[in-house]
Tab-separated table of C-alpha atoms in Angstrom:
chain	number	residue	atom	x	y	z
A	267	UNK	CA	43.978	-2.683	-36.750
A	268	UNK	CA	42.414	0.292	-38.556
A	269	UNK	CA	43.055	-1.389	-41.903
A	270	UNK	CA	41.532	-4.640	-40.713
A	271	UNK	CA	38.402	-2.866	-39.447
A	272	UNK	CA	38.116	-0.894	-42.699
A	273	UNK	CA	38.168	-4.117	-44.724
A	274	UNK	CA	35.197	-5.275	-42.643
A	275	UNK	CA	33.403	-1.925	-43.056
A	276	UNK	CA	33.700	-1.275	-39.318
A	277	UNK	CA	34.063	2.316	-38.183
A	278	UNK	CA	36.882	3.078	-35.768
A	279	UNK	CA	34.413	4.065	-33.043
A	280	UNK	CA	32.673	0.680	-33.208
A	281	UNK	CA	35.993	-1.114	-32.905
A	282	UNK	CA	36.886	0.518	-29.614
A	283	UNK	CA	35.472	0.588	-26.115
A	284	UNK	CA	34.384	4.055	-25.030
A	285	UNK	CA	34.023	3.315	-21.316
A	286	UNK	CA	37.225	4.146	-19.356
A	287	UNK	CA	38.899	1.599	-17.128
A	288	UNK	CA	37.679	1.969	-13.540
A	289	UNK	CA	40.529	1.639	-11.044
A	290	UNK	CA	40.761	1.934	-7.271
A	291	UNK	CA	44.086	2.480	-5.495
A	292	UNK	CA	44.075	0.824	-2.096
A	293	UNK	CA	46.567	2.244	0.377
A	294	UNK	CA	46.748	-0.858	2.564
A	295	UNK	CA	46.116	1.127	5.744
A	296	UNK	CA	43.102	2.754	7.411
A	297	UNK	CA	42.189	6.176	8.737
A	298	UNK	CA	41.190	6.954	12.335
A	299	UNK	CA	37.728	5.476	11.787
A	300	UNK	CA	39.133	2.143	10.619
A	301	UNK	CA	38.152	2.622	6.976
A	302	UNK	CA	40.739	1.690	4.392
A	303	UNK	CA	41.920	4.676	2.386
A	304	UNK	CA	40.894	4.303	-1.249
A	305	UNK	CA	41.627	6.669	-4.124
A	306	UNK	CA	39.742	6.318	-7.382
A	307	UNK	CA	41.915	6.599	-10.490
A	308	UNK	CA	40.647	8.753	-13.334
A	309	UNK	CA	41.519	7.019	-16.588
A	310	UNK	CA	42.475	9.235	-19.501
A	311	UNK	CA	44.816	6.696	-21.069
A	312	UNK	CA	47.753	6.549	-18.682
A	313	UNK	CA	46.091	4.306	-16.104
A	314	UNK	CA	44.924	2.000	-18.869
A	315	UNK	CA	48.445	1.647	-20.275
A	316	UNK	CA	49.859	1.013	-16.810
A	317	UNK	CA	47.196	-1.570	-16.045
A	318	UNK	CA	47.723	-3.426	-19.320
A	319	UNK	CA	51.492	-3.345	-18.827
A	320	UNK	CA	51.509	-4.508	-15.187
A	321	UNK	CA	48.758	-7.096	-15.537
A	322	UNK	CA	50.528	-8.692	-18.519
A	323	UNK	CA	53.786	-8.912	-16.612
A	324	UNK	CA	51.915	-10.472	-13.693
A	325	UNK	CA	51.067	-13.474	-15.846
A	326	UNK	CA	54.642	-13.808	-17.067
A	327	UNK	CA	55.811	-13.933	-13.458
A	328	UNK	CA	53.580	-16.913	-12.758
A	329	UNK	CA	54.334	-20.548	-13.475
A	330	UNK	CA	51.594	-20.571	-16.114
A	331	UNK	CA	54.140	-19.249	-18.634
A	332	UNK	CA	57.734	-20.150	-19.344
A	333	UNK	CA	60.493	-18.604	-21.397
A	334	UNK	CA	62.771	-21.031	-23.265
A	335	UNK	CA	65.070	-18.082	-24.081
A	336	UNK	CA	66.132	-17.443	-20.493
A	337	UNK	CA	67.731	-19.659	-17.932
A	338	UNK	CA	66.707	-18.233	-14.560
A	339	UNK	CA	63.968	-16.174	-12.975
A	340	UNK	CA	66.496	-13.344	-12.493
A	341	UNK	CA	66.379	-12.407	-16.182
A	342	UNK	CA	62.780	-13.452	-16.743
A	343	UNK	CA	61.709	-9.911	-17.649
A	344	UNK	CA	64.596	-9.104	-19.974
A	345	UNK	CA	63.250	-7.381	-23.071
A	346	UNK	CA	63.084	-9.756	-26.005
A	347	UNK	CA	62.423	-12.922	-24.014
A	348	UNK	CA	59.908	-15.195	-25.724
A	349	UNK	CA	57.069	-16.632	-23.650
A	350	UNK	CA	54.804	-19.609	-24.219
A	351	UNK	CA	52.295	-21.325	-21.930
A	352	UNK	CA	53.643	-23.951	-19.587
A	353	UNK	CA	52.606	-27.555	-20.355
A	354	UNK	CA	49.072	-28.397	-19.315
A	355	UNK	CA	50.331	-30.882	-16.728
A	356	UNK	CA	52.301	-28.088	-15.046
A	357	UNK	CA	49.386	-25.626	-15.223
A	358	UNK	CA	47.094	-28.130	-13.525
A	359	UNK	CA	49.651	-28.625	-10.781
A	360	UNK	CA	50.467	-24.988	-9.970
A	361	UNK	CA	47.056	-23.281	-10.121
A	362	UNK	CA	43.521	-24.590	-9.671
A	363	UNK	CA	41.931	-21.827	-11.750
A	364	UNK	CA	44.535	-21.940	-14.535
A	365	UNK	CA	41.898	-22.092	-17.275
A	366	UNK	CA	40.221	-18.907	-16.015
A	367	UNK	CA	43.635	-17.242	-15.779
A	368	UNK	CA	44.382	-17.940	-19.447
A	369	UNK	CA	40.941	-16.642	-20.387
A	370	UNK	CA	41.600	-13.450	-18.403
A	371	UNK	CA	44.945	-12.942	-20.156
A	372	UNK	CA	43.147	-13.333	-23.491
A	373	UNK	CA	40.728	-10.572	-22.437
A	374	UNK	CA	43.688	-8.341	-21.552
A	375	UNK	CA	45.211	-8.830	-25.002
A	376	UNK	CA	41.813	-8.043	-26.513
A	377	UNK	CA	41.576	-4.781	-24.569
A	378	UNK	CA	45.108	-3.850	-25.656
A	379	UNK	CA	44.255	-4.384	-29.325
A	380	UNK	CA	40.997	-2.458	-29.125
A	381	UNK	CA	42.620	0.454	-27.356
A	382	UNK	CA	45.559	0.336	-29.807
A	383	UNK	CA	47.975	-0.248	-26.950
A	384	UNK	CA	50.854	-2.715	-26.673
A	385	UNK	CA	51.771	-5.169	-23.928
A	386	UNK	CA	55.322	-6.164	-22.911
A	387	UNK	CA	55.019	-9.779	-24.045
A	388	UNK	CA	56.762	-11.565	-26.901
A	389	UNK	CA	54.631	-14.658	-27.423
A	390	UNK	CA	56.175	-17.634	-29.186
A	391	UNK	CA	55.169	-17.765	-32.837
A	392	UNK	CA	53.633	-21.207	-32.304
A	393	UNK	CA	51.294	-19.754	-29.659
A	394	UNK	CA	50.442	-16.662	-31.731
A	395	UNK	CA	49.655	-18.811	-34.767
A	396	UNK	CA	47.243	-20.935	-32.751
A	397	UNK	CA	45.594	-17.968	-31.008
A	398	UNK	CA	44.904	-16.230	-34.332
A	399	UNK	CA	43.655	-19.461	-35.924
A	400	UNK	CA	46.579	-20.101	-38.282
A	401	UNK	CA	47.133	-23.755	-39.161
A	402	UNK	CA	50.537	-25.273	-38.416
A	403	UNK	CA	51.692	-28.201	-40.562
A	404	UNK	CA	54.381	-30.759	-39.787
A	405	UNK	CA	56.915	-28.965	-41.989
A	406	UNK	CA	56.417	-25.786	-39.908
A	407	UNK	CA	57.472	-27.391	-36.627
A	408	UNK	CA	61.263	-27.285	-36.964
A	409	UNK	CA	61.342	-23.634	-38.166
A	410	UNK	CA	58.985	-22.686	-35.318
A	411	UNK	CA	61.224	-24.448	-32.807
A	412	UNK	CA	64.231	-22.488	-34.090
A	413	UNK	CA	62.475	-19.176	-33.360
A	414	UNK	CA	61.527	-20.399	-29.894
A	415	UNK	CA	64.477	-22.419	-28.584
A	416	UNK	CA	67.631	-22.528	-30.691
A	417	UNK	CA	69.428	-24.800	-28.232
A	418	UNK	CA	66.763	-27.479	-28.457
A	419	UNK	CA	66.579	-26.963	-32.233
A	420	UNK	CA	70.306	-27.730	-32.480
A	421	UNK	CA	69.889	-30.868	-30.361
A	422	UNK	CA	66.991	-32.117	-32.472
A	423	UNK	CA	68.926	-31.538	-35.706
A	424	UNK	CA	71.862	-33.417	-34.173
A	425	UNK	CA	69.610	-36.417	-33.514
A	426	UNK	CA	67.976	-36.297	-36.946
A	427	UNK	CA	71.120	-36.028	-39.053
A	428	UNK	CA	72.924	-38.734	-37.097
A	429	UNK	CA	76.175	-36.784	-36.821
A	430	UNK	CA	76.747	-38.375	-33.404
A	431	UNK	CA	77.933	-41.508	-35.213
A	432	UNK	CA	81.055	-39.639	-36.406
A	433	UNK	CA	81.992	-39.282	-32.727
A	434	UNK	CA	81.529	-42.977	-32.119
A	435	UNK	CA	78.274	-42.519	-30.193
A	436	UNK	CA	75.046	-44.449	-30.609
A	437	UNK	CA	71.530	-42.975	-30.572
A	438	UNK	CA	70.948	-43.671	-26.882
A	439	UNK	CA	74.177	-41.888	-25.944
A	440	UNK	CA	73.174	-38.930	-28.127
A	441	UNK	CA	69.729	-38.711	-26.504
A	442	UNK	CA	71.319	-38.677	-23.053
A	443	UNK	CA	73.854	-36.091	-24.161
A	444	UNK	CA	71.044	-33.853	-25.440
A	445	UNK	CA	68.920	-34.447	-22.341
A	446	UNK	CA	66.160	-35.981	-24.461
A	447	UNK	CA	64.092	-38.998	-23.395
A	448	UNK	CA	64.895	-42.510	-24.619
A	449	UNK	CA	61.222	-43.346	-24.912
A	450	UNK	CA	58.112	-41.701	-26.425
A	451	UNK	CA	57.317	-39.849	-23.194
A	452	UNK	CA	58.515	-36.535	-21.760
A	453	UNK	CA	59.071	-35.161	-18.286
A	454	UNK	CA	57.731	-31.590	-18.417
A	455	UNK	CA	58.984	-30.383	-15.052
A	456	UNK	CA	61.993	-30.518	-12.765
A	457	UNK	CA	59.747	-31.963	-10.057
A	458	UNK	CA	58.711	-35.401	-11.374
A	459	UNK	CA	57.243	-36.242	-7.976
A	460	UNK	CA	54.472	-33.721	-8.657
A	461	UNK	CA	53.970	-34.074	-12.409
A	462	UNK	CA	53.968	-37.456	-14.113
A	463	UNK	CA	55.628	-38.118	-17.468
A	464	UNK	CA	53.473	-37.303	-20.491
A	465	UNK	CA	53.314	-39.971	-23.234
A	466	UNK	CA	53.748	-38.692	-26.792
A	467	UNK	CA	51.622	-41.539	-28.106
A	468	UNK	CA	49.617	-44.412	-26.696
A	469	UNK	CA	51.809	-46.565	-24.466
A	470	UNK	CA	54.684	-44.195	-25.250
A	471	UNK	CA	56.471	-44.933	-21.963
A	472	UNK	CA	57.173	-48.445	-23.254
A	473	UNK	CA	58.266	-47.536	-26.786
A	474	UNK	CA	62.001	-46.924	-27.179
A	475	UNK	CA	63.434	-44.376	-29.583
A	476	UNK	CA	65.411	-46.145	-32.306
A	477	UNK	CA	67.155	-45.264	-35.540
A	478	UNK	CA	64.067	-46.496	-37.362
A	479	UNK	CA	61.516	-44.354	-35.487
A	480	UNK	CA	63.556	-41.305	-34.407
A	481	UNK	CA	61.899	-39.088	-37.030
A	482	UNK	CA	58.491	-40.094	-35.670
A	483	UNK	CA	59.782	-39.346	-32.171
A	484	UNK	CA	60.972	-35.845	-33.115
A	485	UNK	CA	57.702	-35.087	-34.915
A	486	UNK	CA	55.660	-36.266	-31.926
A	487	UNK	CA	57.880	-34.322	-29.513
A	488	UNK	CA	57.638	-31.057	-31.467
A	489	UNK	CA	53.915	-31.410	-32.053
A	490	UNK	CA	53.393	-31.903	-28.315
A	491	UNK	CA	55.675	-29.011	-27.338
A	492	UNK	CA	54.433	-26.511	-29.889
A	493	UNK	CA	50.843	-27.405	-30.759
A	494	UNK	CA	48.885	-30.264	-29.179
A	495	UNK	CA	50.382	-29.846	-25.702
A	496	UNK	CA	49.187	-26.227	-25.653
A	497	UNK	CA	45.756	-26.811	-27.169
A	498	UNK	CA	43.760	-26.318	-23.977
A	499	UNK	CA	45.745	-23.222	-22.990
A	500	UNK	CA	45.170	-21.755	-26.475
A	501	UNK	CA	41.458	-22.566	-26.288
A	502	UNK	CA	41.050	-20.724	-22.969
A	503	UNK	CA	43.195	-17.758	-24.054
A	504	UNK	CA	41.337	-17.460	-27.356
A	505	UNK	CA	37.980	-17.629	-25.573
A	506	UNK	CA	38.979	-14.567	-23.559
A	507	UNK	CA	40.229	-12.758	-26.657
A	508	UNK	CA	36.946	-13.387	-28.454
A	509	UNK	CA	34.996	-11.972	-25.520
A	510	UNK	CA	36.472	-8.592	-26.478
A	511	UNK	CA	37.171	-8.743	-30.217
A	512	UNK	CA	34.765	-10.279	-32.769
A	513	UNK	CA	35.994	-13.500	-34.340
A	514	UNK	CA	35.650	-12.004	-37.836
A	515	UNK	CA	38.193	-9.322	-36.901
A	516	UNK	CA	40.638	-11.941	-35.586
A	517	UNK	CA	40.201	-13.977	-38.776
A	518	UNK	CA	40.801	-10.942	-40.960
A	519	UNK	CA	43.921	-10.039	-38.981
A	520	UNK	CA	45.262	-13.533	-39.705
A	521	UNK	CA	44.456	-13.125	-43.409
A	522	UNK	CA	45.881	-9.646	-43.938
A	523	UNK	CA	48.879	-9.532	-41.602
A	524	UNK	CA	52.061	-11.555	-41.401
A	525	UNK	CA	53.020	-13.195	-38.124
A	526	UNK	CA	55.722	-10.562	-37.595
A	527	UNK	CA	53.180	-7.777	-38.150
A	528	UNK	CA	50.828	-9.382	-35.632
A	529	UNK	CA	53.692	-9.583	-33.137
A	530	UNK	CA	54.512	-5.891	-33.643
A	531	UNK	CA	50.839	-4.987	-33.192
A	532	UNK	CA	50.734	-6.941	-29.922
A	533	UNK	CA	54.006	-5.930	-28.262
A	534	UNK	CA	55.421	-3.025	-30.257
A	535	UNK	CA	59.151	-2.550	-30.805
A	536	UNK	CA	61.790	-3.557	-28.250
A	537	UNK	CA	64.512	-1.201	-29.380
A	538	UNK	CA	64.294	2.257	-27.806
A	539	UNK	CA	65.795	4.589	-30.384
A	540	UNK	CA	66.732	7.745	-28.459
A	541	UNK	CA	67.219	9.725	-31.674
A	542	UNK	CA	63.678	8.856	-32.770
A	543	UNK	CA	62.387	9.615	-29.259
A	544	UNK	CA	64.017	13.050	-29.271
A	545	UNK	CA	62.865	13.775	-32.829
A	546	UNK	CA	59.206	13.230	-31.923
A	547	UNK	CA	59.223	15.195	-28.661
A	548	UNK	CA	57.458	18.491	-28.069
A	549	UNK	CA	58.301	21.135	-25.477
A	550	UNK	CA	56.062	23.385	-23.394
A	551	UNK	CA	56.098	26.235	-20.847
A	552	UNK	CA	59.207	27.912	-22.231
A	553	UNK	CA	61.368	24.887	-23.068
A	554	UNK	CA	62.808	24.309	-26.554
A	555	UNK	CA	65.027	21.572	-27.894
A	556	UNK	CA	68.011	23.843	-27.229
A	557	UNK	CA	67.181	24.647	-23.602
A	558	UNK	CA	70.036	23.671	-21.267
A	559	UNK	CA	67.876	21.355	-19.104
A	560	UNK	CA	66.556	19.645	-22.228
A	561	UNK	CA	70.080	19.076	-23.588
A	562	UNK	CA	71.120	17.615	-20.230
A	563	UNK	CA	67.989	15.430	-20.175
A	564	UNK	CA	68.748	13.781	-23.513
A	565	UNK	CA	72.391	13.333	-22.544
A	566	UNK	CA	71.206	11.506	-19.415
A	567	UNK	CA	68.854	9.309	-21.460
A	568	UNK	CA	71.647	8.374	-23.892
A	569	UNK	CA	73.865	7.333	-20.990
A	570	UNK	CA	71.189	5.013	-19.576
A	571	UNK	CA	71.184	1.257	-19.950
A	572	UNK	CA	68.428	-0.251	-22.066
A	573	UNK	CA	66.377	-1.427	-19.026
A	574	UNK	CA	66.622	2.038	-17.487
A	575	UNK	CA	65.402	3.667	-20.713
A	576	UNK	CA	62.448	1.275	-20.627
A	577	UNK	CA	61.797	2.326	-17.026
A	578	UNK	CA	61.844	5.984	-18.101
A	579	UNK	CA	59.424	5.273	-20.940
A	580	UNK	CA	57.122	3.476	-18.496
A	581	UNK	CA	57.476	6.340	-16.009
A	582	UNK	CA	56.415	8.876	-18.631
A	583	UNK	CA	53.763	6.993	-20.612
A	584	UNK	CA	52.589	4.070	-18.467
A	585	UNK	CA	53.961	1.508	-20.930
A	586	UNK	CA	57.497	0.202	-21.344
A	587	UNK	CA	56.942	-0.595	-25.034
A	588	UNK	CA	57.521	1.584	-28.089
A	589	UNK	CA	54.678	1.654	-30.657
A	590	UNK	CA	55.497	-0.486	-33.690
A	591	UNK	CA	55.921	2.576	-35.921
A	592	UNK	CA	58.119	4.456	-33.475
A	593	UNK	CA	57.575	7.389	-31.128
A	594	UNK	CA	55.515	9.394	-33.604
A	595	UNK	CA	52.685	6.901	-32.970
A	596	UNK	CA	52.499	7.476	-29.207
A	597	UNK	CA	48.885	7.965	-28.142
A	598	UNK	CA	47.162	10.288	-27.414
A	599	UNK	CA	50.010	12.818	-27.769
A	600	UNK	CA	53.701	12.955	-28.554
A	601	UNK	CA	56.143	12.715	-25.676
A	602	UNK	CA	56.316	16.135	-24.005
A	603	UNK	CA	58.879	17.782	-21.732
A	604	UNK	CA	57.312	20.584	-19.727
A	605	UNK	CA	59.232	23.266	-17.853
A	606	UNK	CA	58.415	23.835	-14.184
A	607	UNK	CA	59.862	26.710	-12.159
A	608	UNK	CA	60.637	24.914	-8.900
A	609	UNK	CA	63.988	23.122	-8.683
A	610	UNK	CA	63.766	21.375	-5.310
A	611	UNK	CA	61.819	18.342	-6.482
A	612	UNK	CA	62.257	15.361	-8.759
A	613	UNK	CA	60.774	15.126	-12.253
A	614	UNK	CA	57.106	14.137	-12.287
A	615	UNK	CA	55.087	12.448	-15.017
A	616	UNK	CA	51.557	12.689	-16.376
A	617	UNK	CA	51.131	9.340	-18.094
A	618	UNK	CA	47.775	10.210	-19.627
A	619	UNK	CA	49.473	12.966	-21.654
A	620	UNK	CA	52.915	11.300	-22.056
A	621	UNK	CA	54.402	14.321	-20.280
A	622	UNK	CA	57.320	14.864	-17.902
A	623	UNK	CA	57.561	17.945	-15.675
A	624	UNK	CA	61.267	18.796	-15.749
A	625	UNK	CA	62.602	21.481	-13.397
A	626	UNK	CA	65.435	23.743	-14.515
A	627	UNK	CA	68.216	22.127	-12.506
A	628	UNK	CA	71.542	23.884	-11.991
A	629	UNK	CA	73.728	21.120	-13.427
A	630	UNK	CA	73.653	18.027	-15.592
A	631	UNK	CA	74.709	15.939	-12.584
A	632	UNK	CA	71.797	17.137	-10.463
A	633	UNK	CA	69.348	16.447	-13.291
A	634	UNK	CA	70.693	12.923	-13.812
A	635	UNK	CA	70.637	12.169	-10.072
A	636	UNK	CA	67.092	13.456	-9.639
A	637	UNK	CA	65.870	11.556	-12.680
A	638	UNK	CA	67.490	8.292	-11.559
A	639	UNK	CA	66.045	8.744	-8.072
A	640	UNK	CA	62.536	9.253	-9.496
A	641	UNK	CA	62.818	6.079	-11.586
A	642	UNK	CA	64.201	4.052	-8.680
A	643	UNK	CA	61.481	5.209	-6.292
A	644	UNK	CA	58.536	4.667	-8.638
A	645	UNK	CA	59.731	1.363	-10.106
A	646	UNK	CA	56.628	-0.576	-11.101
A	647	UNK	CA	54.428	1.612	-8.932
A	648	UNK	CA	50.884	1.879	-10.180
A	649	UNK	CA	49.489	5.350	-9.680
A	650	UNK	CA	50.635	8.918	-9.329
A	651	UNK	CA	54.222	9.587	-10.460
């Protein structure tokens, strides 16, 4: 983003918001006078990262977004899942204020970009292209589908190349086998009683797919799925984005950066490289990289599953994502492990400074147990660690 702003002769200060995020933590219970206990959060970076991270994941948990790369809600938040807006017909059905919700999510992405933070969302390339004003032509649709949903891409190729005939099947059998409609209309939900079929063209419900028009059918289907069927969602999301970032900056981003670079700027890197993490770590209050507790700490991190490493990163920094250039680009400071003298408590984190307070435990097992307990207890908690 610095390079984009420089090309527009914008100073870094003018491309960022200087006012901190104002946050109140509500306890959910009252004191003796009946007043709800409220604690104001002081934002020095950590609260902002947590808020951006949690608010983004809130939208992904709603029915306003779907992930073609996962099959059930159980793995909805697996790292690497690709998300795109749900069809407009579904959005209208599940939430009355769906347009305002997309606009709000656009504002959140805008804040993340201005603050040079990342959010834990891999948007489909079709959605990113539209949001950043990149034109998508007909020849782009099949490659875009492959990046979004390889299973559907395989089915569509199967229909187009006609290889079903070698198995003795006709087109209608192949469409049924691939769970594709026989007419120019699609059912966009598993609850057809609530959401009516959407025609892909005028009177599409009454136009059958044939060998002569199957290419037109595939083109209409992909255009609806990837572009035209998401137009209103993109419009609302982009309106929110432009409330925070000037349109000329968005346009210059689209000119100067590839789609992959834009994706990295938005969501950072998924892979948590422990060697890189350890390399760009600093130590305070008597710890060095060779201190026994530090050696045990990194051994515990290396033994963690990928989701647990992400939880540790979130615990320490407020964000579960790695900056696109690696851990040396953590803001405002490098990850820090700080020695504390007491040994009867769990590790604590200062997300504003990307710092963990690590007691000098008596064994590697105790350190690992205490660290796992801290991660399990905090989870997605928003506030003091």
